[in-house]
C-alpha cells in the first residue's frame, strides 16, 4: 500500500512582502490605482516624483472622465480623508493606493448598497484528512515495541492536506478547469415524468430525457413539458405537437399528424418510421417548417382536432316490424367550430343473390346535434351508403357550427333485413371536435406535418417517426457570424446563453466576441463537437458548461461580460508568485486508487445513436490484464474516436492534476484571470530554491546585464547548473543561466548576458533554482476576492502531458521538488515522547491465543530549521539490568 506523503519545510527564506519594493529612484512615490470600479482594465502603476499632492496623484489615476468623488486613497495602508487631499504631499518611498468604488444609486433619493448586488460565489470542495502513519512492530522476546507518529505532528508555515477519491468524475470535477459533463446518462435514461411548463426549455419538466430513455423511441403527446433543444446533430423521436386524427377519403383512411422537433432553425434529415425510410410508404405528404420566425403557417395541419373513438354499434329495427332505431349519443369537446363523424361497415354493404352475384344494398344513418346550453336538436344531414361489396367500407360527415360544445347523436334510419345474405352491420367509429386555431401558436419551432394513408400499410398510429436534426446557428466565418448547420461547441454555447430557448437570454453585446471567435476557430481545427438534445429539466449554467466541456473549456465572466476559458497549451506566464509576494500557501492532494482503464458510456452515432460503451485502457493494460475500472459518462459525445481522446486526457488529468494549491496575494493578482498560466516558486512544496529582489545590476562593456546583486542570499552546489527567472516591471518573464559559484552568495553572474533592451530593473522579482526547475507552471483555477484588494488564488498543475495523452504514453507524475542545499545543516530535533503504554490495552493476541506484550510509544515531531528525520530507532533493555541496549524497531 502506498502511503500518503505529507511534506513539510522550515520557515520561508527571505521575508514576506505585501507589495514589492518601491521604485528604484530614491525620490519616487509609487502610485497604484484602479479608475474603473467594475473592471481591472486600465490599472495604473506609476512612479512619480515626490512633492505633488494626493489630489495630483488622483488626477493621474482617474483622469477627467471618472467622478473623483468616489475615489478612496491610502498612503502605506492608512486612509487619507478627502478634505486633506490637496494638502497632503506624500514623501519619497511611500506607496499611494487609489481605488474608485461604485457610487450606488436608486430613485427617490435612496442610495442602494452596490455591494449587495455583486455576488462573488466560491465553491470550495475539500475532504481534509491527515491519516496517522501506521504502527510498525517488532518482536523482542516476549516484549514488543511499536513506534507511531501522533496526529499532533502539525505542519508549519504552509500545509499539504491529503484526501481520498473513489470516482474519476469526482476528481475531475474538483481538479479541472473544464470538468466533464455533469449530466448522467443513467439518470437521463430514466422513464420521463410530467413537466412543469414550456416557458423555456432550461427550467421545469422532468429530470429525465425522452430521447435517451428506454421508452423514448416513441412519438408521444407531451403537454406542458419542455420544448426540445437540439444542440449539434442527433437522432430524435419528436413529440407530437397535437393529437393525431384520421379522415376518410372514399374507402380509405388517412392519418394526419403534427410533430414538434424543437426550437429552430434546424436541419432535418433521414426521416423514417421505425427503420423504414419515409419515402418507402405510399400516399405520404409532408410539410416541413425548419423553425425560422418567418416560416409560413402549416397547411397540412391547420386546425386543432380532438378525435374521440366511439366504437358503438348502430342497431336498427327489422323490416316490417314497428318502432324506430335507438340513438347513440356522445358529447363533443368545448370550443368546437366544426364537428365530424365517421361510420364504418366492417363486413361491407351488399346483398347476395340466389345465383351468388353481389347486388347493391343501401343503409342510411341520420346525424343530429344540439348545443349543450340549450335549444332543440338540429339535423346535420344523412349519410347514405349504397354499395355491393363485402369488405370494410367507411363514410363520414363534417359540418360547421357556432363555437361551443355540442351533443351529437346518430341512428340508423333504414330497417334491418332479416336475411343472412345481406351484410349491413354499421358502427359509429369516431367523433371529432375541430377548433379553427393552429394547434401550436408559438413561432420559431421546427415542425413536421404529415398526411399518410393508413389503410393497408399502417398498423395503428404512427409513433416511431424519427429523424436526424442538426442545429442551425450563427457560425464565425472570419468576419461575421453567419447561420449554418453546425455542432461547433462555441456556436452551441453562445446559443444556450443568448438564444430563444433561454427564458432570459443574454444580449450578444454582453459576450466577449473575441473569446467566442477564438473558441470557434479552435473547435474547427480540432474537431471538438457537442451533440445532444435538451428535453429535460436543467439550468442554463449546467448546459453551457456541459457543452463547453466538449472543447475542454468553461464559462468565464470578466467586467460583466461572458467569455470562455480554454484548457489548452500555453507558453507565456502572466504572473509569477513566490513567498515574497504571497502568503498562506496550502496544498491538497488526492491519492486515488490506481485504475487499469475507464469504461466510457456515450451515445454512439455510428450505431444509430444507441447508448454504447468503450473501454479506454491505462498504459500497460489491456483486455487480458485489466481488472480495475472506473466509469466515465460523456453526455454530448457521439464519436468513439473523440471518446478515446477525452478518456485518455481524463486519465492523464487524474495522474498529473491530483493536487490543488492555494495562496494569498495582494493587488498583484489583478492581471490574472481564471485559466491563466503562472509561474510559482515556493519552499513549502519544494518548488525552486530561492526567491529574492534585485538590488543592483552589473553591466558589461556593451551595456548588457551580466549579473545582479540580490537582497537575500542563495546557496549553490558545485557540479550543478542553475538558472533564474525574473519578472520584469512590465510583468514580462526573463530566463537566463547562472554561472555556478559554490557556496552562499548574494551576487549572480549570467551566461548568456541579458541584452540592455530587456534588462531587469531594481526591485524586480527573481526566482532561483536548478536549470529548468527555478519555478513550476500552474494554472489559475479560481480567484476569490479578499480584503484590501487581496485575493486567494486556487491553482492546479499545468501539466502539458494531458494535451498529448491520446497520442503518447502518459508519463509518471513528477512532484517537481528540488532539494535546497544546506549551508550549516543541523541534526534532526529530538522528538517529543507523548505517551508510553505497555498495559493490557496494547496486548496482542497471536493466532494460537497467546497474549503477547508490547510497548507503544507515541511521538510528536518538532518543526524548525533542523533537517527532517528520515527514521527513528527504538531501543530497549530490561529495567535495572544495566545491560546493553538492543534495537527493537525502526
PDB file of N, CA and C in Angstrom, residues 675-742:
ATOM      1  N   UNK A 675      -7.748  30.405 -15.575  1.00  0.00           N
ATOM      2  CA  UNK A 675      -7.189  29.723 -16.735  1.00  0.00           C
ATOM      3  C   UNK A 675      -5.827  30.230 -17.156  1.00  0.00           C
ATOM      4  N   UNK A 676      -5.344  31.325 -16.547  1.00  0.00           N
ATOM      5  CA  UNK A 676      -4.041  31.868 -16.924  1.00  0.00           C
ATOM      6  C   UNK A 676      -2.917  30.968 -16.432  1.00  0.00           C
ATOM      7  N   UNK A 677      -1.823  30.989 -17.176  1.00  0.00           N
ATOM      8  CA  UNK A 677      -0.607  30.274 -16.795  1.00  0.00           C
ATOM      9  C   UNK A 677       0.223  31.180 -15.898  1.00  0.00           C
ATOM     10  N   UNK A 678       0.645  30.670 -14.744  1.00  0.00           N
ATOM     11  CA  UNK A 678       1.505  31.427 -13.836  1.00  0.00           C
ATOM     12  C   UNK A 678       2.700  30.560 -13.455  1.00  0.00           C
ATOM     13  N   UNK A 679       3.769  31.222 -13.028  1.00  0.00           N
ATOM     14  CA  UNK A 679       4.967  30.550 -12.537  1.00  0.00           C
ATOM     15  C   UNK A 679       5.043  30.749 -11.018  1.00  0.00           C
ATOM     16  N   UNK A 680       5.418  29.679 -10.295  1.00  0.00           N
ATOM     17  CA  UNK A 680       5.441  29.736  -8.839  1.00  0.00           C
ATOM     18  C   UNK A 680       6.719  29.106  -8.313  1.00  0.00           C
ATOM     19  N   UNK A 681       7.356  29.798  -7.382  1.00  0.00           N
ATOM     20  CA  UNK A 681       8.444  29.262  -6.566  1.00  0.00           C
ATOM     21  C   UNK A 681       7.975  29.282  -5.119  1.00  0.00           C
ATOM     22  N   UNK A 682       8.157  28.165  -4.418  1.00  0.00           N
ATOM     23  CA  UNK A 682       7.735  28.153  -3.011  1.00  0.00           C
ATOM     24  C   UNK A 682       8.465  27.050  -2.268  1.00  0.00           C
ATOM     25  N   UNK A 683       8.860  27.368  -1.024  1.00  0.00           N
ATOM     26  CA  UNK A 683       9.632  26.402  -0.260  1.00  0.00           C
ATOM     27  C   UNK A 683       8.775  25.354   0.430  1.00  0.00           C
ATOM     28  N   UNK A 684       7.450  25.593   0.589  1.00  0.00           N
ATOM     29  CA  UNK A 684       6.610  24.586   1.238  1.00  0.00           C
ATOM     30  C   UNK A 684       6.502  23.324   0.379  1.00  0.00           C
ATOM     31  N   UNK A 685       6.132  23.405  -0.881  1.00  0.00           N
ATOM     32  CA  UNK A 685       6.134  22.183  -1.697  1.00  0.00           C
ATOM     33  C   UNK A 685       7.512  21.838  -2.245  1.00  0.00           C
ATOM     34  N   UNK A 686       8.484  22.741  -2.118  1.00  0.00           N
ATOM     35  CA  UNK A 686       9.821  22.461  -2.626  1.00  0.00           C
ATOM     36  C   UNK A 686      10.006  22.804  -4.084  1.00  0.00           C
ATOM     37  N   UNK A 687       9.336  23.841  -4.558  1.00  0.00           N
ATOM     38  CA  UNK A 687       9.471  24.273  -5.954  1.00  0.00           C
ATOM     39  C   UNK A 687      10.541  25.355  -6.034  1.00  0.00           C
ATOM     40  N   UNK A 688      11.542  25.111  -6.856  1.00  0.00           N
ATOM     41  CA  UNK A 688      12.632  26.057  -6.925  1.00  0.00           C
ATOM     42  C   UNK A 688      13.425  26.062  -5.631  1.00  0.00           C
ATOM     43  N   UNK A 689      14.371  27.002  -5.537  1.00  0.00           N
ATOM     44  CA  UNK A 689      15.232  27.051  -4.356  1.00  0.00           C
ATOM     45  C   UNK A 689      15.068  28.337  -3.562  1.00  0.00           C
ATOM     46  N   UNK A 690      15.119  29.481  -4.240  1.00  0.00           N
ATOM     47  CA  UNK A 690      15.084  30.755  -3.525  1.00  0.00           C
ATOM     48  C   UNK A 690      14.309  31.777  -4.350  1.00  0.00           C
ATOM     49  N   UNK A 691      13.841  32.806  -3.650  1.00  0.00           N
ATOM     50  CA  UNK A 691      13.275  33.974  -4.324  1.00  0.00           C
ATOM     51  C   UNK A 691      13.850  35.214  -3.668  1.00  0.00           C
ATOM     52  N   UNK A 692      14.020  36.256  -4.439  1.00  0.00           N
ATOM     53  CA  UNK A 692      14.641  37.475  -3.932  1.00  0.00           C
ATOM     54  C   UNK A 692      14.234  38.643  -4.819  1.00  0.00           C
ATOM     55  N   UNK A 693      14.730  39.836  -4.440  1.00  0.00           N
ATOM     56  CA  UNK A 693      14.555  41.035  -5.248  1.00  0.00           C
ATOM     57  C   UNK A 693      15.929  41.508  -5.723  1.00  0.00           C
ATOM     58  N   UNK A 694      15.935  42.129  -6.879  1.00  0.00           N
ATOM     59  CA  UNK A 694      17.179  42.649  -7.435  1.00  0.00           C
ATOM     60  C   UNK A 694      17.492  43.994  -6.782  1.00  0.00           C
ATOM     61  N   UNK A 695      18.710  44.073  -6.229  1.00  0.00           N
ATOM     62  CA  UNK A 695      19.156  45.342  -5.625  1.00  0.00           C
ATOM     63  C   UNK A 695      19.927  46.199  -6.617  1.00  0.00           C
ATOM     64  N   UNK A 696      20.850  45.542  -7.369  1.00  0.00           N
ATOM     65  CA  UNK A 696      21.640  46.280  -8.358  1.00  0.00           C
ATOM     66  C   UNK A 696      21.894  45.392  -9.561  1.00  0.00           C
ATOM     67  N   UNK A 697      22.141  46.014 -10.691  1.00  0.00           N
ATOM     68  CA  UNK A 697      22.533  45.319 -11.911  1.00  0.00           C
ATOM     69  C   UNK A 697      24.032  45.490 -12.139  1.00  0.00           C
ATOM     70  N   UNK A 698      24.637  44.479 -12.739  1.00  0.00           N
ATOM     71  CA  UNK A 698      26.031  44.559 -13.161  1.00  0.00           C
ATOM     72  C   UNK A 698      26.050  44.581 -14.681  1.00  0.00           C
ATOM     73  N   UNK A 699      26.775  45.581 -15.260  1.00  0.00           N
ATOM     74  CA  UNK A 699      26.792  45.746 -16.706  1.00  0.00           C
ATOM     75  C   UNK A 699      28.168  45.429 -17.261  1.00  0.00           C
ATOM     76  N   UNK A 700      28.184  44.822 -18.472  1.00  0.00           N
ATOM     77  CA  UNK A 700      29.459  44.584 -19.135  1.00  0.00           C
ATOM     78  C   UNK A 700      29.818  45.800 -19.985  1.00  0.00           C
ATOM     79  N   UNK A 701      30.882  45.663 -20.760  1.00  0.00           N
ATOM     80  CA  UNK A 701      31.331  46.787 -21.566  1.00  0.00           C
ATOM     81  C   UNK A 701      30.354  47.225 -22.619  1.00  0.00           C
ATOM     82  N   UNK A 702      29.423  46.354 -23.022  1.00  0.00           N
ATOM     83  CA  UNK A 702      28.436  46.713 -24.050  1.00  0.00           C
ATOM     84  C   UNK A 702      27.152  47.259 -23.453  1.00  0.00           C
ATOM     85  N   UNK A 703      27.092  47.352 -22.158  1.00  0.00           N
ATOM     86  CA  UNK A 703      25.886  47.853 -21.517  1.00  0.00           C
ATOM     87  C   UNK A 703      24.843  46.799 -21.267  1.00  0.00           C
ATOM     88  N   UNK A 704      25.192  45.530 -21.551  1.00  0.00           N
ATOM     89  CA  UNK A 704      24.267  44.440 -21.261  1.00  0.00           C
ATOM     90  C   UNK A 704      24.417  44.009 -19.803  1.00  0.00           C
ATOM     91  N   UNK A 705      23.372  43.381 -19.287  1.00  0.00           N
ATOM     92  CA  UNK A 705      23.362  42.950 -17.893  1.00  0.00           C
ATOM     93  C   UNK A 705      24.019  41.583 -17.786  1.00  0.00           C
ATOM     94  N   UNK A 706      25.177  41.517 -17.101  1.00  0.00           N
ATOM     95  CA  UNK A 706      25.872  40.243 -16.945  1.00  0.00           C
ATOM     96  C   UNK A 706      25.758  39.682 -15.541  1.00  0.00           C
ATOM     97  N   UNK A 707      24.947  40.321 -14.692  1.00  0.00           N
ATOM     98  CA  UNK A 707      24.761  39.813 -13.345  1.00  0.00           C
ATOM     99  C   UNK A 707      23.924  40.764 -12.515  1.00  0.00           C
ATOM    100  N   UNK A 708      23.557  40.307 -11.313  1.00  0.00           N
ATOM    101  CA  UNK A 708      22.758  41.115 -10.394  1.00  0.00           C
ATOM    102  C   UNK A 708      23.213  40.845  -8.976  1.00  0.00           C
ATOM    103  N   UNK A 709      22.904  41.794  -8.107  1.00  0.00           N
ATOM    104  CA  UNK A 709      23.053  41.611  -6.667  1.00  0.00           C
ATOM    105  C   UNK A 709      21.661  41.532  -6.061  1.00  0.00           C
ATOM    106  N   UNK A 710      21.471  40.553  -5.178  1.00  0.00           N
ATOM    107  CA  UNK A 710      20.160  40.287  -4.606  1.00  0.00           C
ATOM    108  C   UNK A 710      20.063  40.836  -3.193  1.00  0.00           C
ATOM    109  N   UNK A 711      18.815  40.942  -2.706  1.00  0.00           N
ATOM    110  CA  UNK A 711      18.610  41.382  -1.331  1.00  0.00           C
ATOM    111  C   UNK A 711      18.601  40.227  -0.348  1.00  0.00           C
ATOM    112  N   UNK A 712      18.881  39.015  -0.837  1.00  0.00           N
ATOM    113  CA  UNK A 712      18.955  37.846   0.034  1.00  0.00           C
ATOM    114  C   UNK A 712      19.940  36.855  -0.573  1.00  0.00           C
ATOM    115  N   UNK A 713      20.461  35.975   0.249  1.00  0.00           N
ATOM    116  CA  UNK A 713      21.492  35.046  -0.209  1.00  0.00           C
ATOM    117  C   UNK A 713      20.886  33.788  -0.813  1.00  0.00           C
ATOM    118  N   UNK A 714      21.632  33.205  -1.743  1.00  0.00           N
ATOM    119  CA  UNK A 714      21.306  31.902  -2.294  1.00  0.00           C
ATOM    120  C   UNK A 714      22.505  30.996  -2.087  1.00  0.00           C
ATOM    121  N   UNK A 715      22.284  29.688  -2.142  1.00  0.00           N
ATOM    122  CA  UNK A 715      23.357  28.708  -1.956  1.00  0.00           C
ATOM    123  C   UNK A 715      23.432  27.832  -3.187  1.00  0.00           C
ATOM    124  N   UNK A 716      24.603  27.663  -3.730  1.00  0.00           N
ATOM    125  CA  UNK A 716      24.829  26.815  -4.892  1.00  0.00           C
ATOM    126  C   UNK A 716      25.781  25.685  -4.530  1.00  0.00           C
ATOM    127  N   UNK A 717      25.621  24.554  -5.193  1.00  0.00           N
ATOM    128  CA  UNK A 717      26.489  23.399  -5.019  1.00  0.00           C
ATOM    129  C   UNK A 717      27.311  23.201  -6.274  1.00  0.00           C
ATOM    130  N   UNK A 718      28.597  22.875  -6.076  1.00  0.00           N
ATOM    131  CA  UNK A 718      29.451  22.623  -7.222  1.00  0.00           C
ATOM    132  C   UNK A 718      28.960  21.437  -8.040  1.00  0.00           C
ATOM    133  N   UNK A 719      29.148  21.530  -9.355  1.00  0.00           N
ATOM    134  CA  UNK A 719      28.721  20.451 -10.234  1.00  0.00           C
ATOM    135  C   UNK A 719      27.277  20.525 -10.672  1.00  0.00           C
ATOM    136  N   UNK A 720      26.527  21.515 -10.223  1.00  0.00           N
ATOM    137  CA  UNK A 720      25.142  21.676 -10.632  1.00  0.00           C
ATOM    138  C   UNK A 720      24.983  22.957 -11.446  1.00  0.00           C
ATOM    139  N   UNK A 721      23.980  22.967 -12.307  1.00  0.00           N
ATOM    140  CA  UNK A 721      23.700  24.137 -13.148  1.00  0.00           C
ATOM    141  C   UNK A 721      22.452  24.833 -12.636  1.00  0.00           C
ATOM    142  N   UNK A 722      22.486  26.168 -12.641  1.00  0.00           N
ATOM    143  CA  UNK A 722      21.394  26.952 -12.082  1.00  0.00           C
ATOM    144  C   UNK A 722      20.906  27.985 -13.101  1.00  0.00           C
ATOM    145  N   UNK A 723      19.681  28.436 -12.883  1.00  0.00           N
ATOM    146  CA  UNK A 723      19.097  29.480 -13.728  1.00  0.00           C
ATOM    147  C   UNK A 723      18.199  30.362 -12.874  1.00  0.00           C
ATOM    148  N   UNK A 724      17.855  31.520 -13.417  1.00  0.00           N
ATOM    149  CA  UNK A 724      16.925  32.423 -12.742  1.00  0.00           C
ATOM    150  C   UNK A 724      15.804  32.781 -13.702  1.00  0.00           C
ATOM    151  N   UNK A 725      14.660  33.072 -13.120  1.00  0.00           N
ATOM    152  CA  UNK A 725      13.534  33.645 -13.861  1.00  0.00           C
ATOM    153  C   UNK A 725      13.201  34.968 -13.204  1.00  0.00           C
ATOM    154  N   UNK A 726      13.148  36.017 -14.002  1.00  0.00           N
ATOM    155  CA  UNK A 726      12.940  37.368 -13.486  1.00  0.00           C
ATOM    156  C   UNK A 726      11.625  37.906 -14.014  1.00  0.00           C
ATOM    157  N   UNK A 727      10.780  38.354 -13.098  1.00  0.00           N
ATOM    158  CA  UNK A 727       9.558  39.043 -13.507  1.00  0.00           C
ATOM    159  C   UNK A 727       9.873  40.524 -13.615  1.00  0.00           C
ATOM    160  N   UNK A 728       9.756  41.029 -14.807  1.00  0.00           N
ATOM    161  CA  UNK A 728      10.143  42.411 -15.043  1.00  0.00           C
ATOM    162  C   UNK A 728       9.041  43.365 -14.612  1.00  0.00           C
ATOM    163  N   UNK A 729       9.380  44.660 -14.619  1.00  0.00           N
ATOM    164  CA  UNK A 729       8.432  45.677 -14.202  1.00  0.00           C
ATOM    165  C   UNK A 729       7.168  45.669 -15.046  1.00  0.00           C
ATOM    166  N   UNK A 730       7.308  45.283 -16.308  1.00  0.00           N
ATOM    167  CA  UNK A 730       6.151  45.216 -17.207  1.00  0.00           C
ATOM    168  C   UNK A 730       5.475  43.858 -17.160  1.00  0.00           C
ATOM    169  N   UNK A 731       5.797  43.043 -16.144  1.00  0.00           N
ATOM    170  CA  UNK A 731       5.222  41.714 -15.940  1.00  0.00           C
ATOM    171  C   UNK A 731       5.618  40.736 -17.037  1.00  0.00           C
ATOM    172  N   UNK A 732       6.744  41.020 -17.695  1.00  0.00           N
ATOM    173  CA  UNK A 732       7.303  40.032 -18.600  1.00  0.00           C
ATOM    174  C   UNK A 732       8.098  39.009 -17.807  1.00  0.00           C
ATOM    175  N   UNK A 733       8.683  38.054 -18.516  1.00  0.00           N
ATOM    176  CA  UNK A 733       9.414  36.985 -17.851  1.00  0.00           C
ATOM    177  C   UNK A 733      10.719  36.740 -18.594  1.00  0.00           C
ATOM    178  N   UNK A 734      11.849  36.886 -17.875  1.00  0.00           N
ATOM    179  CA  UNK A 734      13.170  36.640 -18.442  1.00  0.00           C
ATOM    180  C   UNK A 734      13.769  35.403 -17.784  1.00  0.00           C
ATOM    181  N   UNK A 735      14.413  34.560 -18.578  1.00  0.00           N
ATOM    182  CA  UNK A 735      15.083  33.373 -18.059  1.00  0.00           C
ATOM    183  C   UNK A 735      16.501  33.352 -18.597  1.00  0.00           C
ATOM    184  N   UNK A 736      17.458  33.140 -17.696  1.00  0.00           N
ATOM    185  CA  UNK A 736      18.846  33.015 -18.123  1.00  0.00           C
ATOM    186  C   UNK A 736      19.592  32.117 -17.156  1.00  0.00           C
ATOM    187  N   UNK A 737      20.712  31.561 -17.612  1.00  0.00           N
ATOM    188  CA  UNK A 737      21.503  30.672 -16.784  1.00  0.00           C
ATOM    189  C   UNK A 737      22.441  31.464 -15.890  1.00  0.00           C
ATOM    190  N   UNK A 738      22.842  30.845 -14.790  1.00  0.00           N
ATOM    191  CA  UNK A 738      23.715  31.458 -13.802  1.00  0.00           C
ATOM    192  C   UNK A 738      25.037  30.692 -13.773  1.00  0.00           C
ATOM    193  N   UNK A 739      26.124  31.429 -13.663  1.00  0.00           N
ATOM    194  CA  UNK A 739      27.437  30.803 -13.509  1.00  0.00           C
ATOM    195  C   UNK A 739      27.527  30.238 -12.093  1.00  0.00           C
ATOM    196  N   UNK A 740      27.735  28.918 -11.974  1.00  0.00           N
ATOM    197  CA  UNK A 740      27.763  28.268 -10.665  1.00  0.00           C
ATOM    198  C   UNK A 740      28.963  28.733  -9.858  1.00  0.00           C
ATOM    199  N   UNK A 741      28.682  29.202  -8.652  1.00  0.00           N
ATOM    200  CA  UNK A 741      29.721  29.574  -7.697  1.00  0.00           C
ATOM    201  C   UNK A 741      29.362  28.910  -6.382  1.00  0.00           C
ATOM    202  N   UNK A 742      30.023  27.807  -6.067  1.00  0.00           N
ATOM    203  CA  UNK A 742      29.654  27.009  -4.905  1.00  0.00           C
ATOM    204  C   UNK A 742      29.700  27.832  -3.637  1.00  0.00           C
TER     205      UNK A 742
END
